Short mmCIF file of C-alpha atoms in Angstrom, two decimals:
data_model
loop_
_atom_site.label_atom_id
_atom_site.label_comp_id
_atom_site.label_asym_id
_atom_site.label_seq_id
_atom_site.Cartn_x
_atom_site.Cartn_y
_atom_site.Cartn_z
CA UNK A 1 -33.96 -13.55 30.10
CA UNK A 2 -35.30 -10.60 32.04
CA UNK A 3 -32.06 -10.07 33.87
CA UNK A 4 -30.71 -6.88 32.26
CA UNK A 5 -28.95 -4.88 34.99
CA UNK A 6 -28.84 -1.12 34.64
CA UNK A 7 -25.08 -0.99 33.99
CA UNK A 8 -25.53 -3.34 31.05
CA UNK A 9 -28.35 -1.26 29.59
CA UNK A 10 -26.26 1.89 29.94
CA UNK A 11 -23.32 0.18 28.31
CA UNK A 12 -25.40 -1.06 25.34
CA UNK A 13 -27.04 2.34 24.80
CA UNK A 14 -23.67 4.06 25.07
CA UNK A 15 -22.19 1.89 22.33
CA UNK A 16 -25.26 2.42 20.16
CA UNK A 17 -25.25 6.17 20.74
CA UNK A 18 -21.56 6.58 19.93
CA UNK A 19 -21.87 4.62 16.68
CA UNK A 20 -24.97 6.56 15.59
CA UNK A 21 -23.25 9.85 16.50
CA UNK A 22 -20.24 8.89 14.36
CA UNK A 23 -22.59 8.25 11.43
CA UNK A 24 -24.25 11.67 11.57
CA UNK A 25 -21.59 13.67 9.64
CA UNK A 26 -21.78 11.21 6.72
CA UNK A 27 -25.58 11.15 6.76
CA UNK A 28 -25.88 14.94 7.00
CA UNK A 29 -23.39 15.52 4.19
CA UNK A 30 -25.68 13.55 1.87
CA UNK A 31 -28.49 16.02 2.71
CA UNK A 32 -26.27 19.14 2.47
CA UNK A 33 -26.83 19.86 6.18
CA UNK A 34 -23.72 21.39 7.76
CA UNK A 35 -22.19 19.50 10.69
CA UNK A 36 -20.78 21.84 13.41
CA UNK A 37 -17.05 22.39 12.90
CA UNK A 38 -16.40 22.21 16.63
CA UNK A 39 -17.50 18.55 16.75
CA UNK A 40 -15.52 15.53 15.48
CA UNK A 41 -16.20 14.86 11.82
CA UNK A 42 -15.62 11.19 11.04
CA UNK A 43 -16.54 10.57 7.42
CA UNK A 44 -16.97 7.54 5.21
CA UNK A 45 -14.64 7.82 2.21
CA UNK A 46 -16.02 6.99 -1.21
CA UNK A 47 -14.09 4.67 -3.53
CA UNK A 48 -13.00 5.32 -7.12
CA UNK A 49 -16.22 3.84 -8.50
CA UNK A 50 -18.36 6.19 -6.36
CA UNK A 51 -16.33 9.38 -5.97
CA UNK A 52 -14.32 9.18 -9.19
CA UNK A 53 -10.54 9.51 -9.29
CA UNK A 54 -7.47 8.72 -11.32
CA UNK A 55 -6.52 5.51 -13.09
CA UNK A 56 -3.12 4.88 -14.62
CA UNK A 57 -1.39 1.81 -16.00
CA UNK A 58 2.38 1.56 -15.49
CA UNK A 59 4.74 -0.65 -17.45
CA UNK A 60 8.28 -1.59 -16.44
CA UNK A 61 11.28 -1.78 -18.75
CA UNK A 62 12.39 -5.36 -18.15
CA UNK A 63 15.61 -4.90 -20.15
CA UNK A 64 16.72 -2.34 -17.57
CA UNK A 65 16.67 -5.03 -14.89
CA UNK A 66 19.06 -7.18 -16.92
CA UNK A 67 21.51 -4.31 -17.51
CA UNK A 68 21.36 -3.31 -13.83
CA UNK A 69 22.14 -6.90 -12.80
CA UNK A 70 25.11 -6.91 -15.15
CA UNK A 71 26.45 -3.69 -13.66
CA UNK A 72 25.95 -4.96 -10.12
CA UNK A 73 27.72 -8.22 -10.94
CA UNK A 74 30.68 -6.32 -12.43
CA UNK A 75 31.03 -4.25 -9.28
CA UNK A 76 30.63 -7.37 -7.15
CA UNK A 77 33.32 -9.26 -9.08
CA UNK A 78 35.76 -6.37 -8.89
CA UNK A 79 35.19 -6.12 -5.16
CA UNK A 80 35.63 -9.88 -4.60
CA UNK A 81 38.89 -10.01 -6.55
CA UNK A 82 40.21 -6.86 -4.87
CA UNK A 83 39.45 -8.07 -1.34
CA UNK A 84 40.84 -11.59 -1.89
CA UNK A 85 43.97 -12.50 0.11
CA UNK A 86 46.22 -12.52 -1.80
CA UNK A 87 44.54 -10.21 -4.29
CA UNK A 88 43.47 -11.68 -7.64
CA UNK A 89 44.38 -9.28 -10.40
CA UNK A 90 42.05 -8.98 -13.37
CA UNK A 91 41.95 -6.89 -16.53
CA UNK A 92 40.04 -6.35 -19.76
CA UNK A 93 36.51 -6.45 -18.25
CA UNK A 94 33.75 -6.47 -20.87
CA UNK A 95 29.93 -6.44 -20.67
CA UNK A 96 29.26 -6.74 -24.39
CA UNK A 97 26.41 -9.00 -25.46
CA UNK A 98 24.79 -8.98 -22.05
CA UNK A 99 27.62 -11.14 -20.62
CA UNK A 100 30.35 -10.26 -18.16
CA UNK A 101 33.81 -11.43 -19.11
CA UNK A 102 37.21 -10.67 -17.64
CA UNK A 103 40.74 -12.02 -17.87
CA UNK A 104 42.77 -13.22 -14.92
CA UNK A 105 46.39 -12.04 -15.00
CA UNK A 106 47.42 -15.36 -13.45
CA UNK A 107 45.63 -18.42 -14.98
CA UNK A 108 46.48 -20.47 -11.90
CA UNK A 109 43.97 -18.36 -9.92
CA UNK A 110 40.95 -19.64 -11.87
CA UNK A 111 39.83 -22.08 -9.18
CA UNK A 112 40.16 -19.46 -6.43
CA UNK A 113 38.19 -16.92 -8.47
CA UNK A 114 35.47 -19.49 -9.19
CA UNK A 115 35.21 -20.36 -5.50
CA UNK A 116 34.81 -16.70 -4.57
CA UNK A 117 32.05 -16.13 -7.11
CA UNK A 118 29.98 -19.25 -6.40
CA UNK A 119 27.61 -17.63 -3.82
CA UNK A 120 26.80 -14.81 -6.25
CA UNK A 121 26.28 -17.21 -9.15
CA UNK A 122 23.93 -19.55 -7.31
CA UNK A 123 21.78 -16.75 -5.91
CA UNK A 124 19.32 -17.85 -3.21
CA UNK A 125 19.69 -21.53 -4.13
CA UNK A 126 16.25 -21.87 -5.74
CA UNK A 127 17.26 -20.46 -9.09
CA UNK A 128 20.72 -20.56 -10.67
CA UNK A 129 21.21 -16.96 -11.72
CA UNK A 130 24.44 -17.12 -13.73
CA UNK A 131 26.36 -19.67 -15.80
CA UNK A 132 30.14 -19.54 -15.43
CA UNK A 133 32.49 -20.76 -18.16
CA UNK A 134 36.25 -20.45 -18.67
CA UNK A 135 37.78 -19.90 -22.09
CA UNK A 136 41.43 -19.86 -23.15
CA UNK A 137 42.45 -20.91 -19.64
CA UNK A 138 42.11 -17.46 -18.07
CA UNK A 139 39.00 -15.70 -19.51
CA UNK A 140 36.01 -16.11 -17.19
CA UNK A 141 32.56 -15.51 -18.66
CA UNK A 142 29.39 -14.99 -16.62
CA UNK A 143 26.15 -15.40 -18.59
CA UNK A 144 22.79 -14.58 -16.95
CA UNK A 145 20.30 -17.44 -17.08
CA UNK A 146 16.75 -16.92 -18.34
CA UNK A 147 15.39 -18.20 -15.01
CA UNK A 148 17.59 -15.75 -13.15
CA UNK A 149 16.41 -12.81 -15.25
CA UNK A 150 12.75 -13.83 -14.85
CA UNK A 151 13.23 -14.07 -11.09
CA UNK A 152 14.95 -10.67 -11.01
CA UNK A 153 12.13 -9.06 -13.01
CA UNK A 154 9.54 -10.63 -10.70
CA UNK A 155 11.41 -9.43 -7.61
CA UNK A 156 11.78 -5.95 -9.11
CA UNK A 157 8.05 -5.75 -9.83
CA UNK A 158 7.20 -6.84 -6.29
CA UNK A 159 9.48 -4.13 -4.93
CA UNK A 160 8.12 -1.56 -7.40
CA UNK A 161 4.54 -2.33 -6.36
CA UNK A 162 5.45 -1.80 -2.73
CA UNK A 163 7.23 1.48 -3.51
CA UNK A 164 4.19 2.70 -5.47
CA UNK A 165 1.97 1.81 -2.52
CA UNK A 166 4.19 3.76 -0.10
CA UNK A 167 4.19 6.84 -2.34
CA UNK A 168 0.41 6.86 -2.67
CA UNK A 169 0.02 6.37 1.07
CA UNK A 170 2.07 9.56 1.48
CA UNK A 171 -0.75 11.38 -0.34
CA UNK A 172 -3.07 10.39 2.50
CA UNK A 173 -5.33 8.48 0.13
CA UNK A 174 -7.34 5.58 1.53
CA UNK A 175 -8.06 2.28 -0.18
CA UNK A 176 -6.13 2.81 -3.42
CA UNK A 177 -6.11 -0.11 -5.84
CA UNK A 178 -2.55 -1.20 -6.67
CA UNK A 179 -2.27 -4.56 -8.36
CA UNK A 180 0.14 -6.24 -10.75
CA UNK A 181 -1.13 -6.99 -14.24
CA UNK A 182 0.89 -9.60 -16.07
CA UNK A 183 4.65 -9.76 -15.63
CA UNK A 184 5.61 -6.10 -16.07
CA UNK A 185 2.55 -3.92 -15.46
CA UNK A 186 0.97 -2.28 -12.42
CA UNK A 187 -2.57 -0.88 -12.27
CA UNK A 188 -3.04 2.10 -9.97
CA UNK A 189 -6.44 3.56 -9.09
CA UNK A 190 -6.68 6.39 -6.56
CA UNK A 191 -10.19 7.41 -5.40
CA UNK A 192 -10.89 11.11 -5.07
CA UNK A 193 -7.75 12.25 -6.91
CA UNK A 194 -8.97 14.17 -9.94
CA UNK A 195 -5.52 15.22 -11.11
CA UNK A 196 -3.75 12.33 -12.91
CA UNK A 197 -0.80 14.64 -13.61
CA UNK A 198 0.00 14.71 -9.89
CA UNK A 199 -0.09 10.94 -9.84
CA UNK A 200 2.09 10.70 -12.95
CA UNK A 201 4.64 13.10 -11.48
CA UNK A 202 4.82 11.04 -8.31
CA UNK A 203 4.95 7.58 -9.85
CA UNK A 204 6.79 8.42 -13.04
CA UNK A 205 9.86 9.36 -11.06
CA UNK A 206 12.22 6.48 -10.36
CA UNK A 207 13.94 8.46 -7.57
CA UNK A 208 17.23 6.70 -8.24
CA UNK A 209 19.67 8.99 -6.47
CA UNK A 210 23.44 8.63 -6.99
CA UNK A 211 26.52 10.51 -5.91
CA UNK A 212 29.40 9.92 -8.35
CA UNK A 213 32.81 11.47 -8.78
CA UNK A 214 33.27 13.64 -11.85
CA UNK A 215 35.86 12.36 -14.34
CA UNK A 216 38.10 15.41 -14.58
CA UNK A 217 40.26 13.79 -17.26
CA UNK A 218 37.39 13.70 -19.74
CA UNK A 219 37.72 16.19 -22.58
CA UNK A 220 34.67 18.50 -22.83
CA UNK A 221 34.65 18.13 -26.61
CA UNK A 222 34.47 14.33 -26.32
CA UNK A 223 31.80 14.50 -23.62
CA UNK A 224 29.56 16.69 -25.78
CA UNK A 225 29.95 14.14 -28.57
CA UNK A 226 28.95 11.36 -26.19
CA UNK A 227 32.43 9.82 -26.00
CA UNK A 228 33.19 8.69 -22.45
CA UNK A 229 36.71 7.74 -21.29
CA UNK A 230 37.24 4.11 -20.21
CA UNK A 231 35.64 3.50 -16.82
CA UNK A 232 33.34 6.51 -17.10
CA UNK A 233 29.87 7.25 -18.39
CA UNK A 234 28.05 10.36 -19.51
CA UNK A 235 24.91 11.88 -18.04
CA UNK A 236 23.04 14.96 -19.31
CA UNK A 237 22.28 17.88 -17.03
CA UNK A 238 18.66 18.18 -15.87
CA UNK A 239 16.44 20.70 -17.62
CA UNK A 240 16.14 22.68 -14.39
CA UNK A 241 19.93 22.98 -14.11
CA UNK A 242 21.89 26.06 -15.13
CA UNK A 243 23.87 23.75 -17.45
CA UNK A 244 20.85 22.27 -19.19
CA UNK A 245 21.78 21.08 -22.67
CA UNK A 246 25.28 20.01 -21.59
CA UNK A 247 26.55 16.65 -20.36
CA UNK A 248 28.99 15.47 -17.72
CA UNK A 249 31.33 12.45 -17.51
CA UNK A 250 31.40 10.62 -14.16
CA UNK A 251 33.15 7.52 -12.85
CA UNK A 252 30.96 4.53 -13.70
CA UNK A 253 31.75 2.48 -10.61
CA UNK A 254 32.06 3.56 -7.01
CA UNK A 255 30.15 6.45 -5.57
CA UNK A 256 27.07 6.11 -3.38
CA UNK A 257 23.49 5.25 -4.19
CA UNK A 258 20.43 6.45 -2.37
CA UNK A 259 19.70 2.98 -0.99
CA UNK A 260 20.89 4.03 2.46
CA UNK A 261 18.55 6.99 2.86
CA UNK A 262 16.49 7.11 6.04
CA UNK A 263 14.73 10.41 5.50
CA UNK A 264 14.05 13.21 3.04
CA UNK A 265 12.22 16.49 3.66
CA UNK A 266 11.50 19.52 1.53
CA UNK A 267 13.10 22.66 2.90
CA UNK A 268 14.60 25.98 1.79
CA UNK A 269 18.23 26.92 1.29
CA UNK A 270 19.00 29.47 4.04
CA UNK A 271 21.25 31.48 1.67
CA UNK A 272 19.26 31.49 -1.58
CA UNK A 273 15.80 30.69 -0.17
CA UNK A 274 15.35 28.22 -2.99
CA UNK A 275 13.43 24.97 -2.39
CA UNK A 276 15.80 22.09 -1.63
CA UNK A 277 15.54 18.55 -0.27
CA UNK A 278 17.40 17.61 2.89
CA UNK A 279 18.34 13.93 3.10
CA UNK A 280 19.65 11.72 5.89
CA UNK A 281 21.68 8.52 5.52
CA UNK A 282 21.66 5.52 7.84
CA UNK A 283 24.83 4.62 9.73
CA UNK A 284 26.40 2.70 6.86
CA UNK A 285 25.41 5.30 4.27
CA UNK A 286 26.67 8.14 6.46
CA UNK A 287 30.00 6.40 6.93
CA UNK A 288 30.42 5.80 3.21
CA UNK A 289 29.38 9.36 2.35
CA UNK A 290 31.86 10.73 4.86
CA UNK A 291 34.63 8.54 3.40
CA UNK A 292 33.79 9.59 -0.16
CA UNK A 293 33.94 13.26 0.70
CA UNK A 294 37.02 12.87 2.91
CA UNK A 295 39.02 11.03 0.25
CA UNK A 296 38.08 13.49 -2.48
CA UNK A 297 38.29 16.94 -0.94
CA UNK A 298 38.73 19.55 -3.67
CA UNK A 299 37.19 17.34 -6.35
CA UNK A 300 33.70 17.74 -7.85
CA UNK A 301 31.05 15.08 -7.42
CA UNK A 302 27.81 14.84 -9.32
CA UNK A 303 24.35 14.49 -7.77
CA UNK A 304 22.45 12.38 -10.27
CA UNK A 305 18.71 11.77 -10.12
CA UNK A 306 17.13 9.34 -12.55
CA UNK A 307 20.01 9.61 -14.98
CA UNK A 308 20.18 13.41 -15.00
CA UNK A 309 22.77 15.56 -13.26
CA UNK A 310 21.17 18.00 -10.84
CA UNK A 311 24.43 19.65 -9.85
CA UNK A 312 28.15 18.94 -9.56
CA UNK A 313 29.55 20.92 -6.61
CA UNK A 314 33.11 20.75 -5.32
CA UNK A 315 33.79 18.90 -2.09
CA UNK A 316 35.19 21.73 0.00
CA UNK A 317 35.49 19.68 3.18
CA UNK A 318 34.50 16.25 4.48
CA UNK A 319 30.75 15.98 5.00
CA UNK A 320 30.11 14.04 8.17
CA UNK A 321 26.96 13.54 10.19
CA UNK A 322 25.07 11.51 7.61
CA UNK A 323 23.08 14.35 6.06
CA UNK A 324 23.24 16.28 2.80
CA UNK A 325 21.25 18.74 0.74
CA UNK A 326 19.98 18.34 -2.82
CA UNK A 327 19.37 21.44 -4.89
CA UNK A 328 18.56 21.73 -8.56
CA UNK A 329 16.23 24.58 -9.37
CA UNK A 330 13.20 22.87 -7.81
CA UNK A 331 9.79 24.36 -7.31
CA UNK A 332 8.20 23.71 -3.92
CA UNK A 333 5.88 21.12 -5.48
CA UNK A 334 8.76 19.36 -7.26
CA UNK A 335 10.86 19.33 -4.09
CA UNK A 336 7.93 17.88 -2.13
CA UNK A 337 7.35 15.18 -4.75
CA UNK A 338 11.06 14.32 -4.75
CA UNK A 339 11.12 14.12 -0.95
CA UNK A 340 8.14 11.73 -1.00
CA UNK A 341 9.78 9.62 -3.69
CA UNK A 342 13.08 9.44 -1.80
CA UNK A 343 11.35 8.56 1.48
CA UNK A 344 9.44 5.77 -0.27
CA UNK A 345 12.61 4.38 -1.80
CA UNK A 346 13.77 4.26 -5.40
CA UNK A 347 11.89 2.21 -7.91
CA UNK A 348 14.04 -0.81 -8.84
CA UNK A 349 13.00 -0.33 -12.46
CA UNK A 350 11.68 2.57 -14.51
CA UNK A 351 7.89 2.65 -14.84
CA UNK A 352 6.33 4.30 -17.88
CA UNK A 353 2.71 5.48 -17.91
CA UNK A 354 1.07 3.74 -20.88
CA UNK A 355 -2.56 4.51 -20.03
CA UNK A 356 -4.24 7.19 -17.97
CA UNK A 357 -7.76 8.35 -17.45
CA UNK A 358 -9.86 10.24 -14.97
CA UNK A 359 -13.00 8.57 -13.69
CA UNK A 360 -15.72 11.14 -13.08
CA UNK A 361 -18.04 11.00 -10.06
CA UNK A 362 -21.20 11.05 -12.21
CA UNK A 363 -21.36 7.26 -12.54
CA UNK A 364 -20.76 6.89 -8.81
CA UNK A 365 -23.44 9.43 -7.94
CA UNK A 366 -25.91 7.56 -10.10
CA UNK A 367 -24.89 4.29 -8.47
CA UNK A 368 -25.33 5.78 -5.01
CA UNK A 369 -28.74 7.13 -5.94
CA UNK A 370 -29.87 3.78 -7.34
CA UNK A 371 -28.35 1.92 -4.41
CA UNK A 372 -30.11 4.15 -1.89
CA UNK A 373 -33.38 3.73 -3.80
CA UNK A 374 -32.96 -0.05 -3.79
CA UNK A 375 -32.18 0.00 -0.06
CA UNK A 376 -35.17 2.25 0.69
CA UNK A 377 -37.65 0.17 -1.32
CA UNK A 378 -36.24 -3.11 -0.03
CA UNK A 379 -36.22 -1.89 3.57
CA UNK A 380 -39.78 -0.58 3.31
CA UNK A 381 -41.03 -3.91 2.00
CA UNK A 382 -39.12 -5.78 4.70
CA UNK A 383 -40.50 -3.47 7.40
CA UNK A 384 -44.08 -3.96 6.24
CA UNK A 385 -43.60 -7.73 6.09
CA UNK A 386 -41.94 -7.93 9.49
CA UNK A 387 -44.62 -5.83 11.25
CA UNK A 388 -47.42 -7.69 9.51
CA UNK A 389 -45.91 -11.06 10.43
CA UNK A 390 -44.64 -10.46 13.95
CA UNK A 391 -46.50 -7.41 15.29
CA UNK A 392 -44.64 -5.83 18.22
CA UNK A 393 -41.64 -8.06 17.63
CA UNK A 394 -41.61 -6.86 14.02
CA UNK A 395 -41.45 -3.26 15.26
CA UNK A 396 -38.45 -4.14 17.42
CA UNK A 397 -36.81 -5.78 14.40
CA UNK A 398 -37.48 -2.71 12.27
CA UNK A 399 -35.96 -0.31 14.79
CA UNK A 400 -32.97 -2.66 15.13
CA UNK A 401 -32.59 -2.66 11.35
CA UNK A 402 -32.42 1.15 11.18
CA UNK A 403 -29.92 1.29 14.05
CA UNK A 404 -27.89 -1.43 12.35
CA UNK A 405 -27.45 0.71 9.23
CA UNK A 406 -26.49 3.76 11.31
CA UNK A 407 -24.02 1.79 13.43
CA UNK A 408 -22.41 0.29 10.33
CA UNK A 409 -21.96 3.75 8.82
CA UNK A 410 -20.67 5.14 12.11
CA UNK A 411 -18.03 2.42 12.58
CA UNK A 412 -16.89 2.80 8.97
CA UNK A 413 -16.58 6.56 9.47
CA UNK A 414 -14.70 6.15 12.75
CA UNK A 415 -12.26 3.73 11.10
CA UNK A 416 -11.99 6.05 8.07
CA UNK A 417 -12.71 3.16 5.71
CA UNK A 418 -13.81 3.49 2.12
CA UNK A 419 -17.23 2.69 0.69
CA UNK A 420 -17.15 1.24 -2.81
CA UNK A 421 -19.87 0.07 -5.17
CA UNK A 422 -19.42 -3.55 -3.98
CA UNK A 423 -19.56 -2.08 -0.48
CA UNK A 424 -23.16 -1.00 -1.15
CA UNK A 425 -23.87 -4.62 -2.02
CA UNK A 426 -22.31 -5.49 1.34
CA UNK A 427 -24.73 -3.05 2.98
CA UNK A 428 -27.74 -4.75 1.41
CA UNK A 429 -26.33 -8.15 2.37
CA UNK A 430 -25.94 -6.97 5.95
CA UNK A 431 -29.55 -5.82 6.09
CA UNK A 432 -30.59 -9.21 4.80
CA UNK A 433 -28.52 -10.94 7.49
CA UNK A 434 -30.09 -8.79 10.19
CA UNK A 435 -33.61 -9.58 8.95
CA UNK A 436 -32.75 -13.28 8.77
CA UNK A 437 -31.63 -13.21 12.38
CA UNK A 438 -34.89 -11.62 13.54
CA UNK A 439 -36.98 -14.03 11.46
CA UNK A 440 -35.08 -16.95 12.97
CA UNK A 441 -35.60 -15.66 16.52
CA UNK A 442 -39.28 -14.92 16.07
CA UNK A 443 -39.99 -18.25 14.40
CA UNK A 444 -38.26 -20.09 17.24
CA UNK A 445 -40.37 -18.17 19.77
CA UNK A 446 -43.49 -19.03 17.79
CA UNK A 447 -42.55 -22.72 17.82
CA UNK A 448 -41.96 -22.63 21.56
CA UNK A 449 -45.41 -21.13 22.12
CA UNK A 450 -47.00 -23.80 19.97
CA UNK A 451 -45.32 -26.40 22.17
CA UNK A 452 -47.16 -24.89 25.09
CA UNK A 453 -44.36 -23.07 26.86
CA UNK A 454 -45.24 -19.98 28.87
CA UNK A 455 -44.47 -16.54 27.41
CA UNK A 456 -41.21 -15.85 29.19
CA UNK A 457 -39.93 -19.41 28.72
CA UNK A 458 -40.86 -19.33 25.03
CA UNK A 459 -39.04 -16.04 24.47
CA UNK A 460 -36.02 -17.16 26.44
CA UNK A 461 -35.72 -20.48 24.61
CA UNK A 462 -36.40 -18.78 21.28
CA UNK A 463 -33.52 -16.37 21.71
CA UNK A 464 -31.25 -19.07 23.14
CA UNK A 465 -31.79 -21.62 20.38
CA UNK A 466 -31.82 -19.11 17.52
CA UNK A 467 -28.68 -17.37 18.77
CA UNK A 468 -26.61 -20.54 18.32
CA UNK A 469 -27.58 -20.82 14.66
CA UNK A 470 -27.02 -17.07 14.12
CA UNK A 471 -23.54 -17.18 15.69
CA UNK A 472 -22.53 -20.26 13.69
CA UNK A 473 -23.65 -18.70 10.40
CA UNK A 474 -21.91 -15.40 11.13
CA UNK A 475 -18.65 -17.08 12.13
CA UNK A 476 -18.36 -18.70 8.69
CA UNK A 477 -19.24 -15.40 7.02
CA UNK A 478 -16.66 -13.64 9.19
CA UNK A 479 -13.94 -16.08 8.09
CA UNK A 480 -14.90 -15.54 4.45
CA UNK A 481 -14.83 -11.75 4.92
CA UNK A 482 -11.40 -11.79 6.57
CA UNK A 483 -9.98 -13.93 3.75
CA UNK A 484 -11.47 -11.58 1.16
CA UNK A 485 -9.83 -8.64 2.91
CA UNK A 486 -6.43 -10.33 3.20
CA UNK A 487 -6.23 -11.66 -0.34
CA UNK A 488 -8.44 -9.15 -2.19
CA UNK A 489 -7.70 -5.62 -3.29
CA UNK A 490 -9.52 -2.36 -4.01
CA UNK A 491 -13.31 -2.77 -4.27
CA UNK A 492 -13.14 -6.41 -3.12
CA UNK A 493 -11.51 -5.31 0.14
CA UNK A 494 -14.16 -2.57 0.41
CA UNK A 495 -16.85 -5.23 0.21
CA UNK A 496 -15.04 -7.34 2.81
CA UNK A 497 -14.79 -4.40 5.23
CA UNK A 498 -18.54 -3.69 5.03
CA UNK A 499 -19.32 -7.39 5.36
CA UNK A 500 -17.18 -7.94 8.45
CA UNK A 501 -18.34 -4.78 10.24
CA UNK A 502 -21.92 -5.53 9.24
CA UNK A 503 -21.75 -8.98 10.80
CA UNK A 504 -20.95 -7.48 14.18
CA UNK A 505 -23.58 -4.74 13.98
CA UNK A 506 -26.31 -7.05 12.71
CA UNK A 507 -25.75 -9.56 15.52
CA UNK A 508 -25.54 -6.75 18.07
CA UNK A 509 -28.78 -5.10 16.98
CA UNK A 510 -30.81 -8.18 15.98
CA UNK A 511 -29.93 -10.29 19.00
CA UNK A 512 -28.69 -8.10 21.85
CA UNK A 513 -30.70 -4.90 21.43
CA UNK A 514 -33.99 -6.57 20.56
CA UNK A 515 -33.54 -8.93 23.50
CA UNK A 516 -33.07 -5.98 25.82
CA UNK A 517 -36.19 -4.28 24.47
CA UNK A 518 -38.28 -7.46 24.64
CA UNK A 519 -37.08 -8.12 28.19
CA UNK A 520 -38.03 -4.58 29.21
CA UNK A 521 -41.49 -4.93 27.73
CA UNK A 522 -42.09 -8.34 29.35
CA UNK A 523 -40.99 -7.05 32.73
CA UNK A 524 -43.20 -3.96 32.48
CA UNK A 525 -46.34 -5.29 30.76
CA UNK A 526 -46.26 -8.88 32.04
CA UNK A 527 -48.40 -10.11 29.10
CA UNK A 528 -50.29 -13.38 29.37
CA UNK A 529 -49.79 -14.09 25.67
CA UNK A 530 -47.88 -12.69 22.71
CA UNK A 531 -48.92 -12.33 19.08
CA UNK A 532 -46.51 -13.82 16.57
#
């Protein structure tokens, strides 16, 4: 019990001092006292409910998923038939009515074509994604199943949620709330961001980047009337383009999508000094981009972003090396936002903002004030009760309680975690746990004295027996806190963070520090009796 070597004392005080030091910037900021700039400045972030921020509700266009699946299946079928040995020739492909139908030139190839398409039809094996029927002996019809569409929408929303999370992380924001609501909606709350327009600009952009060959056979008069030649489609020029108001016909199939991007950075064109975005492809994307530009030297290709043509330059020479440049009359801010969106990946489905609002910090400030008042009053009452009940041991418990709060703040600041309104509840809960631990220890010591044990034996047994119960109780709370963090989101995770950190600090201060202080006093004073 009294065996506390010097190295252990130094180690315990060092840990305590570092944690308290890390808490000082956060504590001083609340009192408007300036922390020296030369020193580290770990700070506790405040959540949306305390610091205010932006809240938006996004909704996906589920019908877009179905049309995208249809287009992908058409390209897949064409590729399968083209690569078959010997090649299976098809014609008259139609996507009317949400179904894909095509005619085989040779009806005897029906079984071969069916065999080739089976893996695509059956999907991952859990859900049958397409129904295949044959009419008139040579017309094959692929109809998407309802289960397949539902699965595709669910997968698209999962991917979209992850893309949204990556984009917000690029803003450097901590503890954003990003959760799915229903089948097609995503709730996004970003603490500390008072400009919802910035959030809308970032998340409202699908970032679907495509490089497609321009259909040079299309008549300009037909294109302006929205009439696309067979095998082509029409896209309008972006508003920032020099050709805004006009449209362009491009080959519907083929080309390259931005799925193979590995990087995107805002930069400046060395010739015009205009903001541009430099992009890099992975190995496969670079190879395909080089092939596209090699096979079509002298022809124009369109750079299309979210269904709008940014530019349509001529391919003067093969572009190898897996990098390219996107220009389109960007501002620096727009180029930065596009680079972030491209780095985070394209949204698999368009997301429309259907609700937005800014949460002011007034409510949070009031909550902080009331929370601090509740903590101060509660702590004062606890301190009076502890000192009145346990005398010197109550003083040790009180000092441990104050250090516990400072250490909890310091660790949160060092980890750059976020304090939310439920997190304040976690603070109060932690204080309660620390007081419970001291009450348990002191009562055990009191019982040992009543049994007639000597002072040192009573204190030693009291700490030993009480510590087991304290560790057991905190292990179960720790498991609950970890599960809350893993499966919760936003403020719930904030509560879990405070709870888990608080468990460690409360045990450290209530058991270890008080034991060191009590041992020091017993060794120095050698009391014949103790008052509890």
